[in-house]
Short mmCIF file of C-alpha atoms and ligand atoms in Angstrom, two decimals:
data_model
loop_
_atom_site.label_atom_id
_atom_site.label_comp_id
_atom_site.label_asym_id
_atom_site.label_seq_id
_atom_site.Cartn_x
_atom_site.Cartn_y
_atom_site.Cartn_z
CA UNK A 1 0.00 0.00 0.00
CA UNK A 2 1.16 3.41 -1.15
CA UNK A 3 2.05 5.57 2.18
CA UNK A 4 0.84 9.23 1.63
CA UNK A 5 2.82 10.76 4.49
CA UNK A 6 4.89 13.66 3.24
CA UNK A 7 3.25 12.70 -0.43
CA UNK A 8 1.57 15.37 -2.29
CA UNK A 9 -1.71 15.59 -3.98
CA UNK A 10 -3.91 17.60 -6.17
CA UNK A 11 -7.44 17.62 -6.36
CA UNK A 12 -9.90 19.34 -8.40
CA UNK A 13 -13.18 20.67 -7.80
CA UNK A 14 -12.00 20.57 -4.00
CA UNK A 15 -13.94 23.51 -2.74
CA UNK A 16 -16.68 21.25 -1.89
CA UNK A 17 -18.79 18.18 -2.38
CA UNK A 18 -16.63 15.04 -3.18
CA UNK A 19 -13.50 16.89 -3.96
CA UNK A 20 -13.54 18.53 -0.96
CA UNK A 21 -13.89 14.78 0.91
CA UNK A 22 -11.13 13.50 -1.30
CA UNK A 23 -8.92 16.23 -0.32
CA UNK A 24 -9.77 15.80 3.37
CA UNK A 25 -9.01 12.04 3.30
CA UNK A 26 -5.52 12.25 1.91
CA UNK A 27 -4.81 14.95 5.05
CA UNK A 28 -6.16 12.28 7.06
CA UNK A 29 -3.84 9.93 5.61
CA UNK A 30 -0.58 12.57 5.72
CA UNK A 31 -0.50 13.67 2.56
CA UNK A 32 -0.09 17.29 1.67
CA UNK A 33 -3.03 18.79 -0.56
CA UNK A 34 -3.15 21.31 -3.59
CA UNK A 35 -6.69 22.00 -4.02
CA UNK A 36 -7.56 23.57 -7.43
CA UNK A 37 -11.20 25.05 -8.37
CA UNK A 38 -12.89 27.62 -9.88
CA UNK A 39 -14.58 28.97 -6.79
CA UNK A 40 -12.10 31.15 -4.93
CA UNK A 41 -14.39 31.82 -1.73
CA UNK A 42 -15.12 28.54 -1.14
CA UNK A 43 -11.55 26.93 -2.10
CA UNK A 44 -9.55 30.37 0.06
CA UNK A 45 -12.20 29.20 3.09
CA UNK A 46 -11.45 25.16 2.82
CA UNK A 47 -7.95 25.95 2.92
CA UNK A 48 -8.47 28.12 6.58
CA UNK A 49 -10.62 25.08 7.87
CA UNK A 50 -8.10 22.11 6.80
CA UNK A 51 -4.74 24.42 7.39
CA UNK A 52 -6.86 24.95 11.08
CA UNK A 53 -7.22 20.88 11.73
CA UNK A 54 -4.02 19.91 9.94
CA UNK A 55 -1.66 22.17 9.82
CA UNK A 56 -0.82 25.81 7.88
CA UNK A 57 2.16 23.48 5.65
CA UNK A 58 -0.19 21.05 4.56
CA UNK A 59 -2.84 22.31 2.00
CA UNK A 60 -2.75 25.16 -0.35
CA UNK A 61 -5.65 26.74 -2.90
CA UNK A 62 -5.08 27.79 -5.77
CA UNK A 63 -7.68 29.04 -8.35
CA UNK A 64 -8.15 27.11 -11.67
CA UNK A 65 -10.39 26.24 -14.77
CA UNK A 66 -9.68 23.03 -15.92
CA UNK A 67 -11.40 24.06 -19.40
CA UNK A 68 -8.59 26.37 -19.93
CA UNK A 69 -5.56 24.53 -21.06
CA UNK A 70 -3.71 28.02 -20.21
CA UNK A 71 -4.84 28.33 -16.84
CA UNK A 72 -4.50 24.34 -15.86
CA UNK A 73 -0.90 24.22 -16.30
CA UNK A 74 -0.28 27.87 -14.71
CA UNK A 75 -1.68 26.51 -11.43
CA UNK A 76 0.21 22.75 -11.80
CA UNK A 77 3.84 25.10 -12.21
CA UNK A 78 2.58 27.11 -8.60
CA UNK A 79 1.93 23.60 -7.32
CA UNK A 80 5.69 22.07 -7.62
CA UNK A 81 6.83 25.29 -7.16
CA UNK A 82 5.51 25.54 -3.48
CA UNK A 83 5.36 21.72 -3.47
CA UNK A 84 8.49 20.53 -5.31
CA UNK A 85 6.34 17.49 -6.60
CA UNK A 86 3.58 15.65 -7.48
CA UNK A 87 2.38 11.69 -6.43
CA UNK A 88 -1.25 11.86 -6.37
CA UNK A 89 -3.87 13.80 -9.21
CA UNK A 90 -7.21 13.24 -9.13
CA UNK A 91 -9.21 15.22 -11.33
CA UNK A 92 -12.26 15.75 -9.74
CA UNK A 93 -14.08 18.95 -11.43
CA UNK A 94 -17.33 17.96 -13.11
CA UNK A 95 -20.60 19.52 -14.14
CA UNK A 96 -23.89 18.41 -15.86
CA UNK A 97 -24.93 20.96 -18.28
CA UNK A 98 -26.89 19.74 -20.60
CA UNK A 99 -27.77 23.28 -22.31
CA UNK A 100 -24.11 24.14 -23.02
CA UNK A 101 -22.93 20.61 -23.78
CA UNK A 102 -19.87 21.85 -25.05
CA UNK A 103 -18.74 23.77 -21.65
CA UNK A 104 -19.44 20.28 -19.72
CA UNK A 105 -17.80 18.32 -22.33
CA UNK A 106 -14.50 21.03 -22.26
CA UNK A 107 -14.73 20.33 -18.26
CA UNK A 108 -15.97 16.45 -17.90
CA UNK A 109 -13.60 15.25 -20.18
CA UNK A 110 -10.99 17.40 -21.87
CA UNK A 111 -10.61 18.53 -18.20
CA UNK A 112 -9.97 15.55 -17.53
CA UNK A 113 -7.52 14.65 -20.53
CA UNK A 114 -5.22 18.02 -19.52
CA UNK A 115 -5.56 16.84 -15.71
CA UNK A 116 -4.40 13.50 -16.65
CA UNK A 117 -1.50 14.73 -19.09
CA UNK A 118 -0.28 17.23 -16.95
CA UNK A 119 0.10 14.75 -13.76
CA UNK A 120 1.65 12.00 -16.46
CA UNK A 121 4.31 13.98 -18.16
CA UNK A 122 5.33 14.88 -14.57
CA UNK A 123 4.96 11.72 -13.00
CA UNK A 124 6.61 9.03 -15.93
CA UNK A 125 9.85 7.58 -15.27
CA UNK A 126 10.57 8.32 -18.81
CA UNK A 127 10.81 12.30 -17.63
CA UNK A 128 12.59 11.60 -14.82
CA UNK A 129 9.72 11.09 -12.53
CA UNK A 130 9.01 9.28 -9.16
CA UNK A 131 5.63 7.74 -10.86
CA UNK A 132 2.26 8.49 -9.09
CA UNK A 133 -0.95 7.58 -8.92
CA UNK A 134 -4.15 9.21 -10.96
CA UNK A 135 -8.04 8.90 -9.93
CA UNK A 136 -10.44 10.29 -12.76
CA UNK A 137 -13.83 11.10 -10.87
CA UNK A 138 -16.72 9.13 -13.56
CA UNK A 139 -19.78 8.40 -12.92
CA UNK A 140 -22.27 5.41 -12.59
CA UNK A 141 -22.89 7.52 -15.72
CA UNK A 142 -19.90 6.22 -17.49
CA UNK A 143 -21.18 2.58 -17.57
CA UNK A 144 -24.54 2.68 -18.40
CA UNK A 145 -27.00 5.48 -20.05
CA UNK A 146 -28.31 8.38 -17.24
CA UNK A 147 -31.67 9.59 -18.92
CA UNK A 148 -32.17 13.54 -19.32
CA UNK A 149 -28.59 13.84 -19.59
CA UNK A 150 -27.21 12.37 -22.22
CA UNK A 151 -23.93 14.62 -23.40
CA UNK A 152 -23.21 13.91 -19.29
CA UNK A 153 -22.97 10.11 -20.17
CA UNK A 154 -20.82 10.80 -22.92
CA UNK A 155 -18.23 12.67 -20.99
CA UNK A 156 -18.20 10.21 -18.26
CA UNK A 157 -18.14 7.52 -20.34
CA UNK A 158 -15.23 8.83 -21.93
CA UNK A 159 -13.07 9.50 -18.98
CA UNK A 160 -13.58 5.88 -17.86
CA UNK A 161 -12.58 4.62 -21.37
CA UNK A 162 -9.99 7.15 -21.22
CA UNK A 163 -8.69 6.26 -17.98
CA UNK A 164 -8.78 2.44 -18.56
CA UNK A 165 -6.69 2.67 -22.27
CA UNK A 166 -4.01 5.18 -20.56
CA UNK A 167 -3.24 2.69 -17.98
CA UNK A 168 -2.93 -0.29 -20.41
CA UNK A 169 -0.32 2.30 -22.20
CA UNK A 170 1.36 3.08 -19.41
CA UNK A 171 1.38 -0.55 -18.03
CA UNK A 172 2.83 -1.86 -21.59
CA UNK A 173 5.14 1.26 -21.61
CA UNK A 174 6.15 1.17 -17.87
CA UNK A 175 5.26 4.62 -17.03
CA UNK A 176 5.15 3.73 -13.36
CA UNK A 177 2.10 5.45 -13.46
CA UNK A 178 -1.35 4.05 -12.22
CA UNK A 179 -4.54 5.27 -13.89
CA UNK A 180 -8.28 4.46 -11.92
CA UNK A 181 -11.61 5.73 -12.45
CA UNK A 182 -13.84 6.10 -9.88
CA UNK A 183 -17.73 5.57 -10.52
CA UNK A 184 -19.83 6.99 -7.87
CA UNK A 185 -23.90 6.88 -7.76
CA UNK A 186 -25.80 9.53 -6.39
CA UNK A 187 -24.46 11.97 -3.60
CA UNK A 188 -26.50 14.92 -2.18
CA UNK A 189 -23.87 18.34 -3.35
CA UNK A 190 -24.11 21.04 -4.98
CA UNK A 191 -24.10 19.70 -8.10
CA UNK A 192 -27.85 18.22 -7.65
CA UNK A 193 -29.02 22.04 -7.07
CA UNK A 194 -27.22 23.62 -10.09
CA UNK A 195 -27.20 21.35 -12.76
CA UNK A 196 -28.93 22.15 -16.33
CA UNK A 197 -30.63 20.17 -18.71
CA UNK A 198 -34.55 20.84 -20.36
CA UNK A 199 -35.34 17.42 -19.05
CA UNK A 200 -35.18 18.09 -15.70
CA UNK A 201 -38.03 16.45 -14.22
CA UNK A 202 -37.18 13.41 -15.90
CA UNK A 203 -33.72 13.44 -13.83
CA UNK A 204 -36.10 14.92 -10.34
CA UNK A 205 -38.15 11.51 -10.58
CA UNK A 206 -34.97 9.44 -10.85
CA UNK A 207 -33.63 11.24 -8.06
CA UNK A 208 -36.68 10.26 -5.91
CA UNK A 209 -36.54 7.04 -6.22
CA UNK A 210 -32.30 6.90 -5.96
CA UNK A 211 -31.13 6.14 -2.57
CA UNK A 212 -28.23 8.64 -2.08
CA UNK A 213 -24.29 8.19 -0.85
CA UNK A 214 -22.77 10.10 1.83
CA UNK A 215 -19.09 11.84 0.76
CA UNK A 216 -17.72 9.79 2.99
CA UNK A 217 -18.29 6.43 1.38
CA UNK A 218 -16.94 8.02 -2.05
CA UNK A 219 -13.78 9.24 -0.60
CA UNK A 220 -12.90 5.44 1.49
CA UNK A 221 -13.13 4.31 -2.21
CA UNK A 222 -11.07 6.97 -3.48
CA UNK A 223 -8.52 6.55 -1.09
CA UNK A 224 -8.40 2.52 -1.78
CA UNK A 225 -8.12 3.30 -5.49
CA UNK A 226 -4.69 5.29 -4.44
CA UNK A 227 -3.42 3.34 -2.05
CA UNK A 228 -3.33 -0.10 -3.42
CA UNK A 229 -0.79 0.30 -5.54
CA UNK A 230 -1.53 -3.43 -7.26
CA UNK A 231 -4.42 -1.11 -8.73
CA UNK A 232 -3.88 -0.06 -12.01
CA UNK A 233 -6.86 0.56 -14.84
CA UNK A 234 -9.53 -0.36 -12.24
CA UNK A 235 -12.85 1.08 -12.25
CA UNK A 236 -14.58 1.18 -8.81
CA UNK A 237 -18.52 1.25 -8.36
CA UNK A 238 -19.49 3.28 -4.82
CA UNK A 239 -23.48 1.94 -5.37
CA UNK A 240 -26.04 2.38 -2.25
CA UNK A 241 -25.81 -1.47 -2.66
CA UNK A 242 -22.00 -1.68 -2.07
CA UNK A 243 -18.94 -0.91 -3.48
CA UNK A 244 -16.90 -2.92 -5.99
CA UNK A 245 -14.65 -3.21 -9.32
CA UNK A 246 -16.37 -3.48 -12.72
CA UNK A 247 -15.04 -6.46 -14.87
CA UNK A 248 -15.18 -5.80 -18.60
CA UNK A 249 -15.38 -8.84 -21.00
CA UNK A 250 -12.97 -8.96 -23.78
CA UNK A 251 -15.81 -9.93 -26.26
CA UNK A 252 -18.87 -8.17 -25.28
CA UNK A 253 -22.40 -10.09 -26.02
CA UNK A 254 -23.72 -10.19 -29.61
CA UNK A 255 -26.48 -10.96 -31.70
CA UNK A 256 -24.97 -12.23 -35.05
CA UNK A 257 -27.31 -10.70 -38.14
CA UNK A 258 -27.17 -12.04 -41.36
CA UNK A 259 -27.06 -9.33 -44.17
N1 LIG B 1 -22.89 14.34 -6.89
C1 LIG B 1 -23.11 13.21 -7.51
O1 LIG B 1 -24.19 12.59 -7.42
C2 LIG B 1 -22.03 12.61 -8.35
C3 LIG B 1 -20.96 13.37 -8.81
N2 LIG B 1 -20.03 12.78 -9.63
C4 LIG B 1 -18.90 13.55 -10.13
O2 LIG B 1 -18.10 13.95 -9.03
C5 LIG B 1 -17.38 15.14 -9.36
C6 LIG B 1 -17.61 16.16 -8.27
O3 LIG B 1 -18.99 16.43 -8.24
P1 LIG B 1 -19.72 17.04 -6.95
O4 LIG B 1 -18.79 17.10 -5.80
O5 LIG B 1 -21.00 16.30 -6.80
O6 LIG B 1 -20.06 18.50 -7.50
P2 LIG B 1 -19.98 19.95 -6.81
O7 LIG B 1 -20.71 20.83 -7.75
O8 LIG B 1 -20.38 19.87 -5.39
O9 LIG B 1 -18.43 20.29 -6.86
C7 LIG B 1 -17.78 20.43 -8.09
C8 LIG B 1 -16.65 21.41 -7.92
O10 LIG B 1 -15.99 21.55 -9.18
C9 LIG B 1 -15.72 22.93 -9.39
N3 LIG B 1 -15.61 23.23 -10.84
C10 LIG B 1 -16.61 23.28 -11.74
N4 LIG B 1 -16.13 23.64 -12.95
C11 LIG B 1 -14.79 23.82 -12.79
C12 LIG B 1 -13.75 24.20 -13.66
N5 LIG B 1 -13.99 24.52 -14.94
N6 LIG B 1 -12.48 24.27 -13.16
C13 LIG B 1 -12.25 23.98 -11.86
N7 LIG B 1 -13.19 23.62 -10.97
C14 LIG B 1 -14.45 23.55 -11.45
C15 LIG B 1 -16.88 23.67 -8.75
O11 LIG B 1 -16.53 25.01 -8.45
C16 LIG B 1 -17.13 22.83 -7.50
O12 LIG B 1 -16.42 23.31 -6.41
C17 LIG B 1 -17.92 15.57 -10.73
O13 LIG B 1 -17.02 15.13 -11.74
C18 LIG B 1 -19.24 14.81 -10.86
O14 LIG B 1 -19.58 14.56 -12.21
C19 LIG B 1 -20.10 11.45 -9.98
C20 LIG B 1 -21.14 10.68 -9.54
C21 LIG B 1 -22.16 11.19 -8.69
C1 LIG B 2 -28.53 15.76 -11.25
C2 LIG B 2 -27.83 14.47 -11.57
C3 LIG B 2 -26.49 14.41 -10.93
C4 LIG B 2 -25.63 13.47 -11.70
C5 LIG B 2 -24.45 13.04 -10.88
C6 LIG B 2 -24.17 11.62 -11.18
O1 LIG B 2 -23.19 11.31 -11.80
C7 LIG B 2 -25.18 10.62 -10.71
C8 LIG B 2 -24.88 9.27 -11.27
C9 LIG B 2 -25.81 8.30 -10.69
C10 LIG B 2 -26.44 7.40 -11.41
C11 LIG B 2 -26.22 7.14 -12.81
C12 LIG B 2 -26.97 6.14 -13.29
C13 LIG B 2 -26.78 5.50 -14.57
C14 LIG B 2 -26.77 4.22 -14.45
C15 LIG B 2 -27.46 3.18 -15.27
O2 LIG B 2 -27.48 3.47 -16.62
C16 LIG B 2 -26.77 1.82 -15.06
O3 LIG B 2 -26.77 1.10 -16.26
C17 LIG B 2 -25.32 1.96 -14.65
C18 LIG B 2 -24.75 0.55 -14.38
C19 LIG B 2 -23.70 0.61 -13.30
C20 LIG B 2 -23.58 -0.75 -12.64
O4 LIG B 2 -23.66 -1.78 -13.37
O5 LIG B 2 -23.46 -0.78 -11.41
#
């Protein structure tokens, strides 16, 4: 198991809901926390709290849009500038939007693709690196259809295909890097209250009948999916029915048709 003390970690979307749990979990654990969002209130007042409980050397904000490719890698240079390096990137920062599909796709996935490239060209033994760990934040949404938001599927679907092919690569290459998505159902954040999409009472009456996770549960799985460092391309379920890894069969079922 990977030992986080004196490690350091960036998280995005950590100025509340699950990235804000993630974060909290790795200062739990010892690590030292970089926590990147858009929201400067909320991120400059998590930083106060968790600097309060765990020390003023221990987690830093700094303000960042993952849809700009500009200001991504502007806030990873402050980050190993004040840090010196880099073990642990999870890229976190997700919305559902299903009005302006192509500002959730720029943050749900290519977000998540200059998260992801950013943390690997640091992290690869081929630069030089000490190798790392990265969690992609999915979405039950990335293995099977959500209804009413269908451009939110994609994205999620694509980081957990993503995710999955990048750590085949960089097991064949021997990056030394480890690549897991993380697939969580529903959890009661922000993110129920502003999300935007003209079927909205189709997603309300799925909501009603969901049974709802608690941050906490989310971020024991994240933390497994960076500890464990036999854990490489794994995709982890956090259901209200229990938690577990998704198998994929290498020949999915078919239907032959004759033409
Ligand atoms: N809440 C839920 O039911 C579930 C959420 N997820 C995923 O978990 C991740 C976190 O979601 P929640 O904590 O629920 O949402 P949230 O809305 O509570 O937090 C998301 C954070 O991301 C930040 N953010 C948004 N756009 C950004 C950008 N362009 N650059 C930097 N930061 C940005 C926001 O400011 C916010 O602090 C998302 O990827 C979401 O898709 C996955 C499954 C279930
Ligand atoms: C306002 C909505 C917030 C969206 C945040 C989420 O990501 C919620 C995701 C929760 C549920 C998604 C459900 C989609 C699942 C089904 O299509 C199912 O096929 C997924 C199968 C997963 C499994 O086999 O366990």
């Amino acid at each position: 198991m990977m030992i986080l003390n004196d490690k350091v970690a960036v998280v995005t979307g950590a100025s509340q809901g699950l990235g804000r749990g993630f974060a909290e979990i790795l200062l739990e654990n010892g690590a030292k926390v970089a926590l990147l969002d858009l929201n400067e209130t909320l991120g400059r007042e998590v930083q106060a709290h968790f600097n309060e409980i765990y020390g003023s050397d221990r987690t830093q904000f700094y303000p960042c849009d993952v849809a700009s490719d500009e200001l991504f890698k502007d806030a990873f240079q402050k980050v190993l500038h004040k840090f010196g390096r880099v073990d642990v990137f999870c890229n976190n920062a997700g919305i559902l939007n299903e009005k302006d599909w192509e500002k959730t796709v720029s943050i749900n996935l290519s977000g998540v693709v200059r998260g992801t490239y950013l943390a690997m060209d640091h992290m690869k033994k081929q630069n030089g690196g000490q190798g790392g760990v990265i969690i992609n934040v999915a979405s039950m949404a990335g293995l099977g259809p959500l209804p009413g938001a269908p451009i939110y599927t994609a994205t999620k679907h694509g980081v957990v295909g993503f995710s999955r092919a990048l750590a085949e690569t960089s097991n064949i290459a021997d990056y030394g890097v480890r690549i897991n998505a993380l697939c969580p159902g529903f959890v009661r954040t922000a993110l129920l209250n502003s999300f935007q999409t003209d079927e909205k009472a189709m997603l309300e009456s799925i909501m009603e009948k969901a049974k709802f996770l608690e941050v906490e549960d989310v971020a024991k799985a994240f933390l497994l999916l960076v500890k464990d460092e036999s854990l490489n391309g794994a995709v982890l379920v956090v259901a209200s029915a229990g938690t577990a890894f998704m198998s994929f069969p290498t020949e999915l079922p078919r239907t032959p048709v004759t033409l």
